[in-house]
Coordinates of C-alpha atoms in Angstrom, one line a residue:
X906 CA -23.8 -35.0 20.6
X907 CA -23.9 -31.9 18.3
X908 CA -26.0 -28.8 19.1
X909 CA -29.2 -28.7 17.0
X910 CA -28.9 -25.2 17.5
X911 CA -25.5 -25.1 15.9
X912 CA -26.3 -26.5 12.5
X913 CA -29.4 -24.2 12.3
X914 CA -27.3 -21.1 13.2
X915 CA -24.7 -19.5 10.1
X916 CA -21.1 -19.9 10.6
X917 CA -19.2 -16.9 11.0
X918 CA -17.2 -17.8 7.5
X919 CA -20.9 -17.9 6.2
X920 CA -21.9 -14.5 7.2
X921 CA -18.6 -12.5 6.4
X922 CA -18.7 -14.3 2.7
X923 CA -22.7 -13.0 2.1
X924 CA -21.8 -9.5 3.6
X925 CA -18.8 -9.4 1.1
X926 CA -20.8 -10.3 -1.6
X927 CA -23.9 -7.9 -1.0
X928 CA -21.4 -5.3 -0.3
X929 CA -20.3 -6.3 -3.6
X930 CA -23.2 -5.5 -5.7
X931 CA -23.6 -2.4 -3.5
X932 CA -20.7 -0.6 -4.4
X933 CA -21.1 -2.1 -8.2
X934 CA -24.8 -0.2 -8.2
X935 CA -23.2 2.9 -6.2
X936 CA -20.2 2.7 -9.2
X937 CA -22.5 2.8 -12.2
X938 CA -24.8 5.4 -10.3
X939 CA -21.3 7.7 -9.9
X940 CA -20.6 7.5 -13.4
X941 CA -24.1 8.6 -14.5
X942 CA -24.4 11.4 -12.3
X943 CA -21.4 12.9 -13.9
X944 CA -19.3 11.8 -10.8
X945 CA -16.4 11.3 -13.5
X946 CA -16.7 14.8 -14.6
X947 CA -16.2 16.3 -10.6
X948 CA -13.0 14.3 -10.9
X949 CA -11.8 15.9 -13.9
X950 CA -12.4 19.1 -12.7
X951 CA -10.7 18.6 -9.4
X952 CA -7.8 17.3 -11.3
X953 CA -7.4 20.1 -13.5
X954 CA -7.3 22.5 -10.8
X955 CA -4.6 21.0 -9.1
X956 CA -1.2 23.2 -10.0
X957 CA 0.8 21.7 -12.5
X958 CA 3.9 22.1 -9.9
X959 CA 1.8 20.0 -7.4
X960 CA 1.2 17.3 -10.1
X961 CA 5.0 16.7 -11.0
X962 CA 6.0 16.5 -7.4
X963 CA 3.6 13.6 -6.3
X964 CA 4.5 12.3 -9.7
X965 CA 8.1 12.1 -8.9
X966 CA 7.4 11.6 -5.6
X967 CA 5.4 8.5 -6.0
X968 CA 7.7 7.1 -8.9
X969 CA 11.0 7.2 -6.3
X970 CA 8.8 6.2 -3.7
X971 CA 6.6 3.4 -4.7
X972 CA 9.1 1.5 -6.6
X973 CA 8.3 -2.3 -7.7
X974 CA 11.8 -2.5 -8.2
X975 CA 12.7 -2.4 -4.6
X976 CA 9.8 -5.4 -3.3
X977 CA 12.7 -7.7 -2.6
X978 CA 12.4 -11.6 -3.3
X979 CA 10.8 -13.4 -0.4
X980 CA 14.0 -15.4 -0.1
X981 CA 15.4 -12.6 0.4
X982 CA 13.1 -11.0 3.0
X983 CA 13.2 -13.9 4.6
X984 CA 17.0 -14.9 4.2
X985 CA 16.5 -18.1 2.6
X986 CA 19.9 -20.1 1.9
X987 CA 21.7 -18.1 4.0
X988 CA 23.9 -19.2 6.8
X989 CA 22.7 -17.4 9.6
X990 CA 19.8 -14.7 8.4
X991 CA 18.4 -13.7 12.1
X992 CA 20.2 -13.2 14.9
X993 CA 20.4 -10.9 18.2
X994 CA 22.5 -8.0 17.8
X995 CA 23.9 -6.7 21.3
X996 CA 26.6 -3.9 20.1
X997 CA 24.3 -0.7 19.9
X998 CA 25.5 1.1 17.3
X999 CA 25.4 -1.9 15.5
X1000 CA 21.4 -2.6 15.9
X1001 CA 20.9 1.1 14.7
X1002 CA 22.7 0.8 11.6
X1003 CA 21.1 -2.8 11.0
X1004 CA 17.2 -1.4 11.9
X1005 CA 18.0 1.8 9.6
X1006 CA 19.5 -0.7 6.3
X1007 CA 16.5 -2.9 6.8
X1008 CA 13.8 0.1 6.9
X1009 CA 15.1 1.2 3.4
X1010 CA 16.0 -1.6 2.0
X1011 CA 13.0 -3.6 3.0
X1012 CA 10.2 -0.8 3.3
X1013 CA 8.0 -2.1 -0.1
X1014 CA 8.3 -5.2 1.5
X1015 CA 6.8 -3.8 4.9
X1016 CA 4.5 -1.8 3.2
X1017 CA 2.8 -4.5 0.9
X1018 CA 2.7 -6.7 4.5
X1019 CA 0.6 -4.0 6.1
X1020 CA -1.2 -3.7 3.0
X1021 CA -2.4 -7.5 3.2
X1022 CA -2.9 -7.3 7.0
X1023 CA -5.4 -4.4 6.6
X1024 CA -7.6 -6.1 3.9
X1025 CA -7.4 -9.3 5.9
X1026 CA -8.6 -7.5 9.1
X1027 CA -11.5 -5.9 6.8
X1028 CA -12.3 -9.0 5.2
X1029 CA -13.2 -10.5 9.1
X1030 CA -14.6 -6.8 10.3
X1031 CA -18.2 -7.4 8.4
X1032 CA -19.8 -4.4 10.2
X1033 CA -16.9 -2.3 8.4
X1034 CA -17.5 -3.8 5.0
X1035 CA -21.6 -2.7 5.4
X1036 CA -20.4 0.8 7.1
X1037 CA -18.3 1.3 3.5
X1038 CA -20.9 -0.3 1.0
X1039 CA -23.8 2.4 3.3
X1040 CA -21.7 5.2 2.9
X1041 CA -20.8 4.5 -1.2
X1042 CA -24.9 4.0 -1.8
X1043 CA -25.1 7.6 0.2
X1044 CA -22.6 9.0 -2.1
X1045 CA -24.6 7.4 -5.5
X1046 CA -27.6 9.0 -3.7
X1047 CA -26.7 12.2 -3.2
X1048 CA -24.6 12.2 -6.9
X1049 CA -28.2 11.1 -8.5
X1050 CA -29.9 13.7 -6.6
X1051 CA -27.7 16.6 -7.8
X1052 CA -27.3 15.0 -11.2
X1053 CA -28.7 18.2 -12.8
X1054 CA -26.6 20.5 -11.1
X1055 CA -28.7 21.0 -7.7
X1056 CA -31.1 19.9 -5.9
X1057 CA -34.1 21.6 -3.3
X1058 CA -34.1 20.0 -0.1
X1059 CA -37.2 21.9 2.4
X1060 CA -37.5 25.0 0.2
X1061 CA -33.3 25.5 0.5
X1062 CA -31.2 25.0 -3.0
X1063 CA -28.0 22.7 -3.1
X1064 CA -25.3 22.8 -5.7
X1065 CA -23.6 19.5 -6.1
X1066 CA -20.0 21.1 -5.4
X1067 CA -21.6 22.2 -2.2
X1068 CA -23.5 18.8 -1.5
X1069 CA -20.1 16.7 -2.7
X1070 CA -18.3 19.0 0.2
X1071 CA -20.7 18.1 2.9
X1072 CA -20.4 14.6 2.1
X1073 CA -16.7 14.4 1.9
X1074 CA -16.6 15.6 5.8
X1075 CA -19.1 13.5 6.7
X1076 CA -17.2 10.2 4.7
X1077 CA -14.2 11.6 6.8
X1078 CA -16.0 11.0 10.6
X1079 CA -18.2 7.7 9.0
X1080 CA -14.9 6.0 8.1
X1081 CA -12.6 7.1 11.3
X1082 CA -15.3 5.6 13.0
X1083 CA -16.1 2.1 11.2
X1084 CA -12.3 1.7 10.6
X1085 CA -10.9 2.5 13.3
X1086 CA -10.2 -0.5 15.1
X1087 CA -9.1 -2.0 11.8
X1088 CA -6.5 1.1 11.1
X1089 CA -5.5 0.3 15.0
X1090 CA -5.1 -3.1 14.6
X1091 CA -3.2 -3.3 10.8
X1092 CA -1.1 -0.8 12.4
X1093 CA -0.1 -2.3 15.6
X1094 CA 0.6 -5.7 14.2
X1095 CA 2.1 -4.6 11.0
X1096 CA 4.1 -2.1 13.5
X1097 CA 5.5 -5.5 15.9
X1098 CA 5.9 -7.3 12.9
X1099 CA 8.1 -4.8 10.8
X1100 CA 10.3 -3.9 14.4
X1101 CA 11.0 -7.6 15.3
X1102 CA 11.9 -8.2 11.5
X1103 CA 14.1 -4.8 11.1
X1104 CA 15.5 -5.9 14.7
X1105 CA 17.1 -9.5 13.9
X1106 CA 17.3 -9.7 10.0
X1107 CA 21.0 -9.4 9.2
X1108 CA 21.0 -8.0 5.6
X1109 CA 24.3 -6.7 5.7
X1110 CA 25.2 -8.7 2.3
X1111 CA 22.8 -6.5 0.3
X1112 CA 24.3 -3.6 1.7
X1113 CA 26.4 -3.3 -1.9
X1114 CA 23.4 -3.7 -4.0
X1115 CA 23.2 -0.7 -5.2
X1116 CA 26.7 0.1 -6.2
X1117 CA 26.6 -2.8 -8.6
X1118 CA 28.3 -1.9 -12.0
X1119 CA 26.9 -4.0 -15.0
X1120 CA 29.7 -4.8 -17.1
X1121 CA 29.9 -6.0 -20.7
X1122 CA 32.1 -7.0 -23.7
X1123 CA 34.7 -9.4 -23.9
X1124 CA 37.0 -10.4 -21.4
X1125 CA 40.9 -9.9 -22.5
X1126 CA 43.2 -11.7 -20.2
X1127 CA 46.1 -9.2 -21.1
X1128 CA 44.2 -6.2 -21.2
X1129 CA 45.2 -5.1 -17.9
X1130 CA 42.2 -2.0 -17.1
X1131 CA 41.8 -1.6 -20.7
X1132 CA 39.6 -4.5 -21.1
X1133 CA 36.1 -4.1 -23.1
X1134 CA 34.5 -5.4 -20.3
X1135 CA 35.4 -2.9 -17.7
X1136 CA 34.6 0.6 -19.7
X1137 CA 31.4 -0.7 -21.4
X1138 CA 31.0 3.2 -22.6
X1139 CA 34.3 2.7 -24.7
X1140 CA 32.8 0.4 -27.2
X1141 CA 30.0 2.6 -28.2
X1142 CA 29.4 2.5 -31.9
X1143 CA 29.7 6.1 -33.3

């Protein structure tokens, strides 16, 4: 016999899906509200000021770095099709240099996984999801407010630079302390996840990838090392 109570009383699933959708239209309003308070402008400026030396190194930083080109295949994450993919490695040296090939080869892998794990652990954290979409309609408040330049506040004058600064330290404590338990969480499973991965998947095939030499042109039988194919640079048209 089912509770009365029950049916009257909305389902977890039901809640988290009507907080992500008012938190929705929340940070939609708070958006619109930062571009017509100039909030794009602030960004500009911020950018500009940024040495150009600075710029180039988290440029190339970021290009080496976050590389599409090294998410590997979930076949190959997981070892699909091959003989034996996961097993328990007992010779020491042996673990170390399998944990240290997996970390580099694998690490877009591991870092999209942790990705997916942190918005899945916001997505069921609803309290989060308001704490962010309260703190964006602060930010469009306080960016409509100064739209003009400043803004008086009991007889006392406030730039927006200095009003934007104030509410970038308090964003910083408001967010260590809604997500938290999220970052703690993502980081601690992600963290078991990625060591019992690195731990047992033998990758030691790939290990060669990146020494792979593309060669073209035709193959001659009795070329001997003079074939087309092997000095592709040969047959360059001048």
């Amino acid at each position: 016999m089912s509770d009365p109570n029950s049916q009257n009383a909305p389902s977890a699933s039901g809640m988290g899906l009507g907080a992500l959708a008012s938190i929705g239209t929340m940070i939609t309003s708070a958006k619109e509200s930062f571009n017509k308070s100039g909030g794009n402008e602030i960004l500009t400026s911020v950018t500009a000021s940024i040495p150009q030396g600075t710029k180039d190194y988290i440029t190339s930083a970021k290009s080496k770095f976050i590389n599409r080109d090294h998410l590997r295949p979930i076949s190959v994450f997981f070892g699909i099709g091959e003989e034996k993919p996961f097993y328990f490695e007992k010779t020491p040296s042996l673990i170390v240099s399998r944990v240290n090939h997996n970390i580099s080869f694998f690490y877009m892998n591991y870092i999209v996984m942790t990705a997916v794990l942190f918005v899945l652990t916001l997505v069921i954290s609803p309290g989060a999801i308001i704490g962010i979409g309260l703190l964006g309609l602060a930010w469009a408040s306080v960016l409509r407010a100064t739209s003009e330049g400043s803004t008086t506040l009991y007889g006392l004058t406030i730039t927006q630079k200095q009003a934007s600064i104030a509410m970038a330290v308090v964003s910083g404590f408001v967010l260590i302390h809604v997500l938290s338990h999220v970052f703690w969480w993502t980081l601690g499973s992600s963290g078991c996840i990625v060591g019992v991965h690195a731990f047992l998947r033998d990758a030691s095939m790939h290990k060669d990838e990146e020494d792979k030499i593309e060669m073209t042109g035709d193959v001659e039988l009795n070329a001997g090392e003079d074939a087309s194919f092997l000095n592709p640079q040969s047959n360059s048209v001048v």
